[in-house]
PDB file of C-alpha atoms in Angstrom:
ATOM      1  CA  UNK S   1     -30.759  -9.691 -20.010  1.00 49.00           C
ATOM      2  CA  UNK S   2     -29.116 -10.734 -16.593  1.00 51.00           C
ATOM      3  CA  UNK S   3     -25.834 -11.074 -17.882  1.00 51.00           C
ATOM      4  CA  UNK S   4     -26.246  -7.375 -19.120  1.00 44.00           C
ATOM      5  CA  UNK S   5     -27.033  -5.893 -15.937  1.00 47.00           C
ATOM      6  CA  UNK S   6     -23.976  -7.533 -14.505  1.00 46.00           C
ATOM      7  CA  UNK S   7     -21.661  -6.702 -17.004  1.00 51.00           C
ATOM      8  CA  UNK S   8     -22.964  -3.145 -17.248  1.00 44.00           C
ATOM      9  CA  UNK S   9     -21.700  -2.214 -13.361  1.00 46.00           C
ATOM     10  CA  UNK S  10     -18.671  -4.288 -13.428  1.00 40.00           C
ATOM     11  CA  UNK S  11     -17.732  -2.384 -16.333  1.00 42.00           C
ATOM     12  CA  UNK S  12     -18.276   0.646 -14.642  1.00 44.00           C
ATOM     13  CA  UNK S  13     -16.376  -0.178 -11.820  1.00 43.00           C
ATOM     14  CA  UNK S  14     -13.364  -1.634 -13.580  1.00 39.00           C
ATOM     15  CA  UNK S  15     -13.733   1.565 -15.575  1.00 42.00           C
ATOM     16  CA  UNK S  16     -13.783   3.964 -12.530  1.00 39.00           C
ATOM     17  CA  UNK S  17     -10.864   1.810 -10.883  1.00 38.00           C
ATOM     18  CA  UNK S  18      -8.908   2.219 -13.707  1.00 40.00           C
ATOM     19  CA  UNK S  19      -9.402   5.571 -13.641  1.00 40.00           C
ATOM     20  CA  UNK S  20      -8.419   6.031 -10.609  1.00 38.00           C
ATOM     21  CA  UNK S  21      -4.874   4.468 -11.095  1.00 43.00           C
ATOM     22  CA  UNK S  22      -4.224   7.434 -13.504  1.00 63.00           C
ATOM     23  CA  UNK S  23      -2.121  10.128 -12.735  1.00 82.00           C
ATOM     24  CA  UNK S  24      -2.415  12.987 -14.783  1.00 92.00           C
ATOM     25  CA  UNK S  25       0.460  15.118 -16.350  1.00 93.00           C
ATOM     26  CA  UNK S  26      -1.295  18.361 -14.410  1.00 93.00           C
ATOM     27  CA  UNK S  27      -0.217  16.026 -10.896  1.00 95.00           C
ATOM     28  CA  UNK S  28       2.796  14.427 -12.220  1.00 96.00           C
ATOM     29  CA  UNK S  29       4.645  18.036 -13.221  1.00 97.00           C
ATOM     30  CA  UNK S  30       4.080  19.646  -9.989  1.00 97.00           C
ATOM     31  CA  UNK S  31       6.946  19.902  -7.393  1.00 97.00           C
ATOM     32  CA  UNK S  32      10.491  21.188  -8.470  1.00 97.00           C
ATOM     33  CA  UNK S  33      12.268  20.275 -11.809  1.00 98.00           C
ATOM     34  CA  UNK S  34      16.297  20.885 -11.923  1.00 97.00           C
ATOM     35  CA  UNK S  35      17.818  21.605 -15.239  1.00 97.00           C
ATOM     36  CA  UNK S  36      20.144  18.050 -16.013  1.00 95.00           C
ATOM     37  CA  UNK S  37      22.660  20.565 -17.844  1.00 94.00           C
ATOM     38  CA  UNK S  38      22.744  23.175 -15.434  1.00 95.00           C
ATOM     39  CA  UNK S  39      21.630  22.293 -11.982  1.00 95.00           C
ATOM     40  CA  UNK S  40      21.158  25.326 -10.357  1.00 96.00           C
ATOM     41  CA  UNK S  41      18.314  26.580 -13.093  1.00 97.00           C
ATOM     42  CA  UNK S  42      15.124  24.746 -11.494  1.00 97.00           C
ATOM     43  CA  UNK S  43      11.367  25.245 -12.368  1.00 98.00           C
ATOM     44  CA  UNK S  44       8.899  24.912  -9.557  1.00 98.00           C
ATOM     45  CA  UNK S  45       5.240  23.690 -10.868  1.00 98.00           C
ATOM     46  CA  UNK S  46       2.686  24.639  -7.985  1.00 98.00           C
ATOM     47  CA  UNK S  47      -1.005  23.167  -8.005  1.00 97.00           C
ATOM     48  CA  UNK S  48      -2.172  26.723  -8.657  1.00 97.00           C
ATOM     49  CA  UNK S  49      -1.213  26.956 -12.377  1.00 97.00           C
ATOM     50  CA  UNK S  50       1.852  29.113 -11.746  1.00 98.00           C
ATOM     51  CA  UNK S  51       5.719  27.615 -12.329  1.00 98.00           C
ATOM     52  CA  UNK S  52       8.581  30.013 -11.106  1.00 98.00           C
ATOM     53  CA  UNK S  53      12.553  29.828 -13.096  1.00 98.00           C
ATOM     54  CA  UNK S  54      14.634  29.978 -10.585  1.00 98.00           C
ATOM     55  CA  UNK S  55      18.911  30.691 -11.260  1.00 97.00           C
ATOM     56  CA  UNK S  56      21.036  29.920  -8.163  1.00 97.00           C
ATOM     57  CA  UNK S  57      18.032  30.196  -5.927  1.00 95.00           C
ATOM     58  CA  UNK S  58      17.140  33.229  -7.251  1.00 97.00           C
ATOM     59  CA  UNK S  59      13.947  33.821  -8.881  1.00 97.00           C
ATOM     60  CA  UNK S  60      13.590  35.109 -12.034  1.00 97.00           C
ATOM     61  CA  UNK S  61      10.253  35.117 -13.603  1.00 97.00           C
ATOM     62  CA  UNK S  62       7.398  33.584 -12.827  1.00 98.00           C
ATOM     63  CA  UNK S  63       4.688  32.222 -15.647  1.00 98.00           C
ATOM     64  CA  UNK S  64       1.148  30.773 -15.756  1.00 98.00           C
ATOM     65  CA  UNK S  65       0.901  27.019 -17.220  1.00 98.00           C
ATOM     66  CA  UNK S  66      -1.334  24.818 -18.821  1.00 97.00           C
ATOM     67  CA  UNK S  67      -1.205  21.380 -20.044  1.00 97.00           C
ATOM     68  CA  UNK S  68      -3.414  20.576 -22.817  1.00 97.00           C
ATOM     69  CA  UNK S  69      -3.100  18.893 -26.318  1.00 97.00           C
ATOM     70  CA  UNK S  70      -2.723  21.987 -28.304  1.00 96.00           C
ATOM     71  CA  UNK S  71      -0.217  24.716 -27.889  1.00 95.00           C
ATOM     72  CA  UNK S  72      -0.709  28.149 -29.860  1.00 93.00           C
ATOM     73  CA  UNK S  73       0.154  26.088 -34.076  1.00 92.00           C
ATOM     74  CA  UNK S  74       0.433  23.002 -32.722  1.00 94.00           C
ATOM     75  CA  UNK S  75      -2.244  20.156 -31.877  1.00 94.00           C
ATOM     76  CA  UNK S  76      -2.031  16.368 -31.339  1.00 94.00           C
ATOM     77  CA  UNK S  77      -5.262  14.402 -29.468  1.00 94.00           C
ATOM     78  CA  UNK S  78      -2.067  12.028 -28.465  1.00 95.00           C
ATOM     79  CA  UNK S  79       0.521  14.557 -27.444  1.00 96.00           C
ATOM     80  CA  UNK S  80       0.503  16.981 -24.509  1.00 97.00           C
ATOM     81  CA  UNK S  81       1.625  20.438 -24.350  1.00 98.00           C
ATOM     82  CA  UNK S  82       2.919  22.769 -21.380  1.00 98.00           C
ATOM     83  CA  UNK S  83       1.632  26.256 -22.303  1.00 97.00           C
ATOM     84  CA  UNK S  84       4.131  29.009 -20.316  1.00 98.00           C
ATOM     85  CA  UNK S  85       2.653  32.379 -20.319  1.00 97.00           C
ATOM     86  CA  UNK S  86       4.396  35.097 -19.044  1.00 96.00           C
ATOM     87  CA  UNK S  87       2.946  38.710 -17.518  1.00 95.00           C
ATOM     88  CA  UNK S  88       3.036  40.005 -21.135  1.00 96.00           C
ATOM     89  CA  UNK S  89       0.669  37.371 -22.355  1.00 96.00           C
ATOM     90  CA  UNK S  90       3.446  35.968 -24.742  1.00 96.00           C
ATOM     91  CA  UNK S  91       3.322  32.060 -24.597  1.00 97.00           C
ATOM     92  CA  UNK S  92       5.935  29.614 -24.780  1.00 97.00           C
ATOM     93  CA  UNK S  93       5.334  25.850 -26.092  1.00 98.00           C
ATOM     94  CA  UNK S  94       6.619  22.933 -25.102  1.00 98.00           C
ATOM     95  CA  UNK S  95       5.380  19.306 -26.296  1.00 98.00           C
ATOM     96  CA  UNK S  96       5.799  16.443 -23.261  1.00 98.00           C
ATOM     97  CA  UNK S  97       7.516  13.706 -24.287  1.00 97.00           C
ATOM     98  CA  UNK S  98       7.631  12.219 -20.430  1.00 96.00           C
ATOM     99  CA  UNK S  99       6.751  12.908 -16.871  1.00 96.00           C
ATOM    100  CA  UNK S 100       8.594  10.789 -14.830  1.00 94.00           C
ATOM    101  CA  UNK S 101       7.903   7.455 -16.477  1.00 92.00           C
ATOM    102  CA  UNK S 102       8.247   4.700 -14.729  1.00 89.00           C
ATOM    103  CA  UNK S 103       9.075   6.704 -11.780  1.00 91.00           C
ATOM    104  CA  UNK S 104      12.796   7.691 -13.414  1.00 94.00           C
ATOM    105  CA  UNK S 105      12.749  11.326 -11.764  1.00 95.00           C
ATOM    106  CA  UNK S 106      12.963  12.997 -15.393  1.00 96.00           C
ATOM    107  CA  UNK S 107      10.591  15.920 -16.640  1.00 97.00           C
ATOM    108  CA  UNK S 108      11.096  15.572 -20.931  1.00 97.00           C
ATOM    109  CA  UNK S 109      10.007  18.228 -22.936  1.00 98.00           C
ATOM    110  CA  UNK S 110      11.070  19.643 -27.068  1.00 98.00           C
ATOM    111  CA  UNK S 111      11.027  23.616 -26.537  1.00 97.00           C
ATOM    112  CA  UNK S 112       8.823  23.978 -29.845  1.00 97.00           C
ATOM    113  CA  UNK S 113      10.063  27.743 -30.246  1.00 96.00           C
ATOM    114  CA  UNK S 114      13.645  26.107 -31.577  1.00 97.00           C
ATOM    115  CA  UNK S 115      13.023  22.096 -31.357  1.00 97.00           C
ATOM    116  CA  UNK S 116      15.522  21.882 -28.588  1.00 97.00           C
ATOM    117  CA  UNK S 117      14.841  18.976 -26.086  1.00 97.00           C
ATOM    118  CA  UNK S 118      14.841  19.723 -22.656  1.00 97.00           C
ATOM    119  CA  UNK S 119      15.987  17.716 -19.390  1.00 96.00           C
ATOM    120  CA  UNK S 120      14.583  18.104 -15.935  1.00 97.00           C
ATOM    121  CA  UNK S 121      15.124  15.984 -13.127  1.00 97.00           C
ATOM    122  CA  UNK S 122      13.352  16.190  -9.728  1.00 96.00           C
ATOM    123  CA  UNK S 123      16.669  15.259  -7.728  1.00 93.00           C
ATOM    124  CA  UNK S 124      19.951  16.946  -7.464  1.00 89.00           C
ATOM    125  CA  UNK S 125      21.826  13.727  -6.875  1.00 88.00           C
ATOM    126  CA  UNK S 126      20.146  12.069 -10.155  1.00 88.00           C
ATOM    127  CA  UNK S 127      22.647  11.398 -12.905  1.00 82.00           C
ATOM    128  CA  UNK S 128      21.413  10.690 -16.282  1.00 84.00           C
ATOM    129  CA  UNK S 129      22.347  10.796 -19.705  1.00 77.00           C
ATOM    130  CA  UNK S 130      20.625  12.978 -22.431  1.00 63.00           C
TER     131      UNK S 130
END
């Protein structure tokens, strides 16, 4: 009975520590994403839910996001989502497939609407390959 009330908190605390080290998509996304084929499109994430499209530093619409696992047909307890919704209430789905992982400065997302993958990255002088 000992054992178990030292196991019990160090499993807690291993637990909360581990929790701790996670970073969620919701903190990962936010900050400015440039489009890999077309540099001057960029999407700005703010902490606030909202993510502004901008074209050669202009802006051009501005829509309210949500990350979850399910996005309007589509649902996966594995997968995450970014819900877009624009002023109309039309939404726009796109499954994550990678927030900068492993720190690579990449924002990888499949535009569900026509299955077309999509490449951000959060540095103008970043060069990568599809």
């Amino acid at each position: 009975m000992k054992k178990l009330l030292f196991i019990a908190p160090l499993l807690f605390f291993v637990s909360a520590i581990f929790a701790q080290n996670q970073d969620p998509s919701s903190r990962r996304i936010l900050g400015t994403w440039y489009s890999n084929t077309n540099r001057s499109i960029k999407w700005f994430f703010t902490q606030d839910g909202k993510v502004y499209n901008y074209n050669n530093d202009m802006m051009k619409v501005m829509y309210k996001y949500t990350i979850s696992h399910s996005c309007q047909n589509y649902s996966d307890d594995t997968t995450e989502f970014v819900t877009l919704m624009d002023k109309d209430g039309d939404e726009f789905c796109f499954k994550i497939n990678g927030i900068n992982e492993n720190k690579n400065g990449t924002l990888r997302l499949i535009n569900l609407s026509n299955m077309e993958p999509l490449v951000f990255v959060n540095d103008l002088n970043l060069k990568i390959t599809q």
